[in-house]
Amino acid sequence: MLAALTYGGRELYLRFTHIYEYDARVTADIVTISSRADGWVVDMPVREGMRVEAGQVVAKIDDRAAKLRSDALKAQIEGVRAERTRLRAERRLVLNQADALAKTRTSTVQARDRAVAATKSDLDFAKNELERQWSLFERRVSNERALQVAQSAVEKLDSQLQQARAELDQALNSLEEAKVEQEKLVVIDAQIAALDHQVANLAAQMHQQNVDVEDRTIRSPIPAVIDRTFTLQGEYVQSGQRILLLHNPEEVWVEANIKETQVGRLKLGQMVVVSVDAYPNDRFVGKVTRIGSATTARFALLPTPNPSGNFTKITQRVPVKIDMVEMPKPLTPGMMVEVEIDVR
């Protein structure tokens, strides 16, 4: 009787100071690794239960065609860059030629202009001499021959002036043609700008193709253990098709569904003793890190409406996350455990 009373008193005390849940499970974030591209699986170096490091290759899809497309885009970029280099060299050549031609034509215009000015000055002098000879001829001081010589000089210089002006106009037109040659630089600059855009477009395509090449080598995003594989080497996979499942064995926790009538006694940080069915002789310790904001019924695939009006009250369950503090042995997602939450 004394033993029974002692045991009963202890159980009653524990019921007030602890919350027990026998239907709890170990869980973890299961990562689904899917194919990012279509192709044949050429290498599958991992197997179920195998540990892998973050960044380790877990599957490889045939990337030969993708690499060939990337090389073709690279060759196109090199060809466009070579054409751009040629146009830049041509631009420098045209610029130098245009500058030299403009300087030459400018010098010619200046020379023709000075020639016109000199011829005009000589013509003015000849006209004055002709007027003087006319005055002398009218006064019978000079003979007719001198008058004819003066008149012939005026006519000759007038012809030379017209020719000099024509040569000046021709030189000015040549100078305008030299300036037009410089307009070719604008056309070449437009061609170079178009090639720059073409190079940028091809570079973007090549970068996208390189990403496709990289996607064909599938790596583990985290240090993990392989839970299950769905494909074998030599099989053909499509984009989005899952290849394997994995999880980080160091980041597992216990999820317990606690009755809503007991949730009010829970607080974050409360210590939890976890009894693992697989390791009955080991002591696992955790702590409450999250109390669910909705009951498990809200996530059920099949809702439970009540159109008839008949009502039977059922105690709901709230999911509680328990992180492991002491884990002497590795836990596998899905293991059954019992939790004892100290609410004192």
CSV table of C-alpha atoms in Angstrom, one decimal:
chain,number,residue,atom,x,y,z
A,1,MET,CA,0.0,0.0,0.0
A,2,LEU,CA,2.8,2.4,0.9
A,3,ALA,CA,4.6,1.7,-2.4
A,4,ALA,CA,1.3,2.2,-4.3
A,5,LEU,CA,0.6,5.5,-2.6
A,6,THR,CA,4.2,6.6,-3.2
A,7,TYR,CA,4.0,5.7,-6.9
A,8,GLY,CA,0.6,7.3,-7.3
A,9,GLY,CA,1.6,10.5,-5.5
A,10,ARG,CA,4.7,10.7,-7.8
A,11,GLU,CA,2.6,10.2,-10.9
A,12,LEU,CA,0.1,12.8,-9.8
A,13,TYR,CA,2.8,15.3,-9.1
A,14,LEU,CA,4.4,14.7,-12.5
A,15,ARG,CA,1.1,15.2,-14.2
A,16,PHE,CA,0.9,18.7,-12.7
A,17,THR,CA,4.5,19.6,-13.5
A,18,HIS,CA,5.0,17.9,-16.8
A,19,ILE,CA,3.3,17.4,-20.2
A,20,TYR,CA,3.5,14.0,-21.8
A,21,GLU,CA,3.1,13.1,-25.4
A,22,TYR,CA,3.6,9.6,-26.7
A,23,ASP,CA,2.8,10.2,-30.4
A,24,ALA,CA,5.8,12.4,-31.4
A,25,ARG,CA,8.2,11.9,-34.2
A,26,VAL,CA,11.7,13.0,-35.3
A,27,THR,CA,11.6,15.2,-38.4
A,28,ALA,CA,13.9,17.3,-40.5
A,29,ASP,CA,13.9,19.4,-43.7
A,30,ILE,CA,13.9,16.9,-46.5
A,31,VAL,CA,15.4,18.5,-49.6
A,32,THR,CA,14.3,17.3,-53.0
A,33,ILE,CA,17.1,17.6,-55.6
A,34,SER,CA,15.6,17.9,-59.0
A,35,SER,CA,17.0,18.1,-62.5
A,36,ARG,CA,17.5,21.6,-63.8
A,37,ALA,CA,17.9,20.5,-67.5
A,38,ASP,CA,16.9,17.7,-69.8
A,39,GLY,CA,19.5,15.0,-70.6
A,40,TRP,CA,21.0,11.6,-69.9
A,41,VAL,CA,22.4,10.9,-66.4
A,42,VAL,CA,26.0,10.2,-67.1
A,43,ASP,CA,27.2,9.9,-63.5
A,44,MET,CA,25.5,9.1,-60.2
A,45,PRO,CA,28.3,8.9,-57.6
A,46,VAL,CA,26.0,8.7,-54.5
A,47,ARG,CA,23.9,6.0,-53.0
A,48,GLU,CA,21.2,5.9,-50.3
A,49,GLY,CA,22.6,6.3,-46.8
A,50,MET,CA,25.8,8.0,-48.1
A,51,ARG,CA,27.0,11.2,-46.5
A,52,VAL,CA,28.0,14.1,-48.7
A,53,GLU,CA,29.5,17.5,-48.1
A,54,ALA,CA,28.1,20.8,-49.2
A,55,GLY,CA,29.0,21.4,-52.8
A,56,GLN,CA,29.8,17.7,-53.5
A,57,VAL,CA,28.6,16.4,-56.9
A,58,VAL,CA,25.5,14.1,-56.4
A,59,ALA,CA,24.6,13.7,-60.1
A,60,LYS,CA,25.8,14.8,-63.5
A,61,ILE,CA,23.8,15.2,-66.7
A,62,ASP,CA,25.3,15.0,-70.2
A,63,ASP,CA,26.6,18.5,-71.0
A,64,ARG,CA,28.4,18.0,-74.3
A,65,ALA,CA,25.8,19.7,-76.5
A,66,ALA,CA,25.5,22.6,-74.0
A,67,LYS,CA,29.3,23.1,-74.1
A,68,LEU,CA,29.3,23.1,-77.9
A,69,ARG,CA,26.6,25.8,-77.9
A,70,SER,CA,28.7,27.8,-75.4
A,71,ASP,CA,31.8,27.4,-77.6
A,72,ALA,CA,29.8,28.5,-80.7
A,73,LEU,CA,28.7,31.7,-78.9
A,74,LYS,CA,32.2,32.3,-77.8
A,75,ALA,CA,33.4,32.0,-81.4
A,76,GLN,CA,30.8,34.5,-82.5
A,77,ILE,CA,31.8,36.9,-79.8
A,78,GLU,CA,35.4,36.7,-80.9
A,79,GLY,CA,34.4,37.3,-84.6
A,80,VAL,CA,32.4,40.4,-83.7
A,81,ARG,CA,35.2,41.7,-81.5
A,82,ALA,CA,37.7,41.2,-84.4
A,83,GLU,CA,35.3,43.1,-86.7
A,84,ARG,CA,35.0,45.9,-84.1
A,85,THR,CA,38.8,46.1,-83.9
A,86,ARG,CA,39.0,46.4,-87.7
A,87,LEU,CA,36.5,49.2,-87.7
A,88,ARG,CA,38.3,51.1,-85.0
A,89,ALA,CA,41.5,50.8,-87.0
A,90,GLU,CA,39.7,52.0,-90.1
A,91,ARG,CA,38.3,54.9,-88.1
A,92,ARG,CA,41.8,56.0,-87.1
A,93,LEU,CA,42.9,55.7,-90.7
A,94,VAL,CA,39.9,57.7,-92.0
A,95,LEU,CA,40.4,60.3,-89.3
A,96,ASN,CA,44.1,60.8,-90.1
A,97,GLN,CA,43.4,60.9,-93.8
A,98,ALA,CA,40.6,63.4,-93.3
A,99,ASP,CA,42.7,65.6,-91.1
A,100,ALA,CA,45.6,65.6,-93.6
A,101,LEU,CA,43.3,66.2,-96.5
A,102,ALA,CA,41.6,69.1,-94.7
A,103,LYS,CA,44.9,70.7,-93.9
A,104,THR,CA,46.1,70.4,-97.5
A,105,ARG,CA,42.8,71.8,-98.9
A,106,THR,CA,42.9,74.6,-96.4
A,107,SER,CA,46.4,75.5,-97.5
A,108,THR,CA,45.3,75.4,-101.1
A,109,VAL,CA,42.3,77.7,-100.3
A,110,GLN,CA,44.6,80.2,-98.6
A,111,ALA,CA,47.0,80.2,-101.5
A,112,ARG,CA,44.2,80.7,-104.0
A,113,ASP,CA,42.8,83.5,-101.9
A,114,ARG,CA,46.1,85.3,-101.8
A,115,ALA,CA,46.5,84.7,-105.6
A,116,VAL,CA,43.1,86.3,-106.2
A,117,ALA,CA,44.0,89.3,-104.0
A,118,ALA,CA,47.3,89.8,-105.8
A,119,THR,CA,45.7,89.5,-109.2
A,120,LYS,CA,43.0,92.0,-108.2
A,121,SER,CA,45.6,94.4,-106.9
A,122,ASP,CA,47.5,94.1,-110.3
A,123,LEU,CA,44.3,94.6,-112.1
A,124,ASP,CA,43.5,97.7,-110.2
A,125,PHE,CA,46.9,99.1,-110.9
A,126,ALA,CA,46.5,98.2,-114.6
A,127,LYS,CA,43.1,100.0,-114.7
A,128,ASN,CA,44.7,103.1,-113.3
A,129,GLU,CA,47.5,102.9,-115.8
A,130,LEU,CA,44.9,102.6,-118.6
A,131,GLU,CA,43.0,105.6,-117.4
A,132,ARG,CA,46.3,107.5,-117.3
A,133,GLN,CA,47.2,106.4,-120.8
A,134,TRP,CA,43.7,107.5,-122.0
A,135,SER,CA,44.3,110.9,-120.5
A,136,LEU,CA,47.7,111.2,-122.1
A,137,PHE,CA,46.3,110.0,-125.4
A,138,GLU,CA,43.5,112.5,-125.4
A,139,ARG,CA,46.1,115.3,-124.8
A,140,ARG,CA,48.2,113.9,-127.6
A,141,VAL,CA,51.1,113.3,-125.2
A,142,SER,CA,51.1,109.5,-125.6
A,143,ASN,CA,50.7,107.5,-128.7
A,144,GLU,CA,48.1,104.9,-129.5
A,145,ARG,CA,50.5,102.0,-129.0
A,146,ALA,CA,51.0,102.7,-125.3
A,147,LEU,CA,47.2,102.9,-124.9
A,148,GLN,CA,46.8,99.5,-126.6
A,149,VAL,CA,49.5,98.0,-124.3
A,150,ALA,CA,47.8,99.3,-121.2
A,151,GLN,CA,44.4,98.1,-122.4
A,152,SER,CA,45.9,94.6,-123.2
A,153,ALA,CA,47.4,94.4,-119.7
A,154,VAL,CA,44.0,95.2,-118.2
A,155,GLU,CA,42.3,92.5,-120.2
A,156,LYS,CA,45.0,89.9,-119.4
A,157,LEU,CA,44.8,90.6,-115.7
A,158,ASP,CA,41.0,90.5,-115.7
A,159,SER,CA,41.2,87.1,-117.3
A,160,GLN,CA,43.8,86.0,-114.8
A,161,LEU,CA,41.5,87.3,-112.0
A,162,GLN,CA,38.6,85.2,-113.3
A,163,GLN,CA,40.8,82.2,-113.5
A,164,ALA,CA,42.1,82.7,-110.0
A,165,ARG,CA,38.6,83.1,-108.6
A,166,ALA,CA,37.5,79.9,-110.4
A,167,GLU,CA,40.5,78.1,-108.8
A,168,LEU,CA,39.5,79.5,-105.4
A,169,ASP,CA,36.0,78.2,-105.8
A,170,GLN,CA,37.4,74.9,-106.8
A,171,ALA,CA,39.6,74.9,-103.8
A,172,LEU,CA,36.7,75.8,-101.5
A,173,ASN,CA,34.6,72.9,-103.0
A,174,SER,CA,37.6,70.5,-102.4
A,175,LEU,CA,37.7,71.7,-98.8
A,176,GLU,CA,34.0,70.9,-98.4
A,177,GLU,CA,34.6,67.5,-99.9
A,178,ALA,CA,37.4,67.0,-97.3
A,179,LYS,CA,34.9,67.9,-94.5
A,180,VAL,CA,32.4,65.4,-96.0
A,181,GLU,CA,35.1,62.7,-95.6
A,182,GLN,CA,35.0,63.3,-91.9
A,183,GLU,CA,31.3,62.4,-91.9
A,184,LYS,CA,32.3,58.8,-92.6
A,185,LEU,CA,33.5,58.8,-89.0
A,186,VAL,CA,29.9,59.1,-87.8
A,187,VAL,CA,28.9,56.1,-89.9
A,188,ILE,CA,31.9,54.0,-88.5
A,189,ASP,CA,31.0,55.1,-84.9
A,190,ALA,CA,27.4,53.9,-85.5
A,191,GLN,CA,28.7,50.5,-86.8
A,192,ILE,CA,31.1,50.2,-83.8
A,193,ALA,CA,28.2,51.0,-81.4
A,194,ALA,CA,26.0,48.3,-83.1
A,195,LEU,CA,28.9,45.8,-82.7
A,196,ASP,CA,29.1,46.7,-79.0
A,197,HIS,CA,25.5,45.9,-78.5
A,198,GLN,CA,25.9,42.7,-80.5
A,199,VAL,CA,28.8,41.6,-78.2
A,200,ALA,CA,26.8,42.4,-75.1
A,201,ASN,CA,23.8,40.4,-76.4
A,202,LEU,CA,26.0,37.4,-77.3
A,203,ALA,CA,27.8,37.6,-74.0
A,204,ALA,CA,24.5,37.4,-72.2
A,205,GLN,CA,23.5,34.4,-74.3
A,206,MET,CA,26.9,32.8,-73.5
A,207,HIS,CA,26.4,33.5,-69.8
A,208,GLN,CA,23.0,31.9,-69.9
A,209,GLN,CA,24.4,28.9,-71.8
A,210,ASN,CA,27.2,28.6,-69.2
A,211,VAL,CA,24.6,28.5,-66.5
A,212,ASP,CA,22.9,25.7,-68.3
A,213,VAL,CA,26.3,23.8,-68.4
A,214,GLU,CA,26.7,24.4,-64.7
A,215,ASP,CA,23.2,23.2,-64.0
A,216,ARG,CA,24.0,19.9,-65.5
A,217,THR,CA,26.4,19.2,-62.7
A,218,ILE,CA,24.1,18.9,-59.6
A,219,ARG,CA,25.7,19.5,-56.2
A,220,SER,CA,24.4,19.1,-52.7
A,221,PRO,CA,23.4,22.4,-51.3
A,222,ILE,CA,24.1,21.3,-47.7
A,223,PRO,CA,26.1,18.7,-45.8
A,224,ALA,CA,23.7,15.9,-45.8
A,225,VAL,CA,22.9,12.2,-45.9
A,226,ILE,CA,21.2,10.7,-49.0
A,227,ASP,CA,17.7,9.5,-48.0
A,228,ARG,CA,16.5,8.1,-51.4
A,229,THR,CA,17.5,8.1,-55.0
A,230,PHE,CA,14.9,7.9,-57.9
A,231,THR,CA,17.2,7.7,-61.0
A,232,LEU,CA,20.1,5.6,-62.1
A,233,GLN,CA,23.1,6.3,-64.3
A,234,GLY,CA,22.0,6.1,-68.0
A,235,GLU,CA,18.4,7.2,-67.5
A,236,TYR,CA,17.0,10.2,-69.2
A,237,VAL,CA,15.6,12.9,-67.0
A,238,GLN,CA,13.6,16.0,-67.7
A,239,SER,CA,13.7,19.5,-66.2
A,240,GLY,CA,12.0,19.5,-62.8
A,241,GLN,CA,12.2,15.7,-62.4
A,242,ARG,CA,13.3,14.7,-58.9
A,243,ILE,CA,16.6,12.8,-58.7
A,244,LEU,CA,17.1,12.2,-55.0
A,245,LEU,CA,16.1,13.2,-51.4
A,246,LEU,CA,18.5,14.3,-48.7
A,247,HIS,CA,18.6,16.0,-45.3
A,248,ASN,CA,21.1,17.4,-42.9
A,249,PRO,CA,21.6,14.9,-40.1
A,250,GLU,CA,22.8,17.6,-37.7
A,251,GLU,CA,19.6,19.6,-38.1
A,252,VAL,CA,16.8,17.3,-36.9
A,253,TRP,CA,14.1,18.1,-34.3
A,254,VAL,CA,11.1,16.5,-32.7
A,255,GLU,CA,7.6,17.5,-33.5
A,256,ALA,CA,4.9,16.8,-30.9
A,257,ASN,CA,1.2,17.5,-31.3
A,258,ILE,CA,0.1,18.8,-27.9
A,259,LYS,CA,-3.5,19.0,-26.8
A,260,GLU,CA,-5.0,22.4,-27.0
A,261,THR,CA,-5.9,22.1,-23.3
A,262,GLN,CA,-2.3,21.9,-22.4
A,263,VAL,CA,-0.8,24.5,-24.7
A,264,GLY,CA,-1.4,27.3,-22.2
A,265,ARG,CA,1.2,25.8,-19.9
A,266,LEU,CA,3.9,25.8,-22.6
A,267,LYS,CA,6.6,28.4,-22.9
A,268,LEU,CA,9.6,28.8,-25.3
A,269,GLY,CA,12.8,27.4,-23.8
A,270,GLN,CA,11.2,24.8,-21.5
A,271,MET,CA,13.4,21.7,-21.2
A,272,VAL,CA,12.2,18.4,-22.7
A,273,VAL,CA,13.3,14.9,-22.0
A,274,VAL,CA,13.0,12.8,-25.2
A,275,SER,CA,12.7,9.0,-25.0
A,276,VAL,CA,13.6,7.4,-28.3
A,277,ASP,CA,12.2,4.0,-29.0
A,278,ALA,CA,15.3,3.0,-31.0
A,279,TYR,CA,17.7,3.9,-28.1
A,280,PRO,CA,15.9,3.1,-24.9
A,281,ASN,CA,19.0,3.3,-22.8
A,282,ASP,CA,20.1,6.8,-24.0
A,283,ARG,CA,19.0,10.1,-22.7
A,284,PHE,CA,18.1,12.8,-25.2
A,285,VAL,CA,17.4,16.3,-24.1
A,286,GLY,CA,15.7,19.2,-26.0
A,287,LYS,CA,13.9,22.5,-25.5
A,288,VAL,CA,10.8,24.0,-26.8
A,289,THR,CA,11.6,26.4,-29.7
A,290,ARG,CA,8.3,27.0,-31.4
A,291,ILE,CA,4.6,26.6,-30.5
A,292,GLY,CA,2.4,26.3,-33.6
A,293,SER,CA,0.1,29.2,-34.5
A,294,ALA,CA,-2.6,26.8,-35.9
A,295,THR,CA,-3.9,23.4,-35.1
A,296,THR,CA,-3.1,20.3,-37.2
A,297,ALA,CA,-6.8,20.2,-38.4
A,298,ARG,CA,-6.3,23.4,-40.4
A,299,PHE,CA,-3.7,21.6,-42.6
A,300,ALA,CA,-5.8,18.5,-43.2
A,301,LEU,CA,-6.3,17.5,-46.8
A,302,LEU,CA,-9.9,16.7,-46.1
A,303,PRO,CA,-11.9,19.4,-44.3
A,304,THR,CA,-14.5,18.5,-41.7
A,305,PRO,CA,-17.5,20.8,-42.3
A,306,ASN,CA,-20.6,20.5,-40.2
A,307,PRO,CA,-23.6,21.1,-42.6
A,308,SER,CA,-26.0,19.0,-40.6
A,309,GLY,CA,-25.7,21.0,-37.4
A,310,ASN,CA,-24.7,18.0,-35.3
A,311,PHE,CA,-21.6,18.9,-33.3
A,312,THR,CA,-19.2,16.7,-31.3
A,313,LYS,CA,-16.4,18.6,-29.6
A,314,ILE,CA,-13.0,17.1,-30.3
A,315,THR,CA,-9.8,18.2,-28.6
A,316,GLN,CA,-7.5,19.7,-31.2
A,317,ARG,CA,-3.7,19.3,-31.4
A,318,VAL,CA,-1.1,22.1,-31.8
A,319,PRO,CA,2.3,21.2,-33.3
A,320,VAL,CA,5.2,22.0,-31.0
A,321,LYS,CA,8.8,22.0,-32.3
A,322,ILE,CA,11.5,20.7,-29.9
A,323,ASP,CA,15.1,21.3,-30.8
A,324,MET,CA,17.7,18.8,-29.6
A,325,VAL,CA,20.2,20.0,-27.0
A,326,GLU,CA,21.8,16.7,-26.1
A,327,MET,CA,21.8,14.0,-28.9
A,328,PRO,CA,24.2,11.2,-28.0
A,329,LYS,CA,23.3,9.2,-31.1
A,330,PRO,CA,22.0,10.3,-34.5
A,331,LEU,CA,18.3,10.5,-35.1
A,332,THR,CA,16.6,9.6,-38.3
A,333,PRO,CA,13.5,11.5,-39.5
A,334,GLY,CA,10.3,9.5,-38.9
A,335,MET,CA,11.5,7.8,-35.6
A,336,MET,CA,8.9,7.5,-32.9
A,337,VAL,CA,9.7,9.2,-29.6
A,338,GLU,CA,8.0,10.1,-26.4
A,339,VAL,CA,8.4,13.6,-24.9
A,340,GLU,CA,8.2,14.8,-21.3
A,341,ILE,CA,8.0,18.6,-21.2
A,342,ASP,CA,8.9,20.2,-17.8
A,343,VAL,CA,6.5,23.1,-17.3
A,344,ARG,CA,7.6,24.2,-13.9
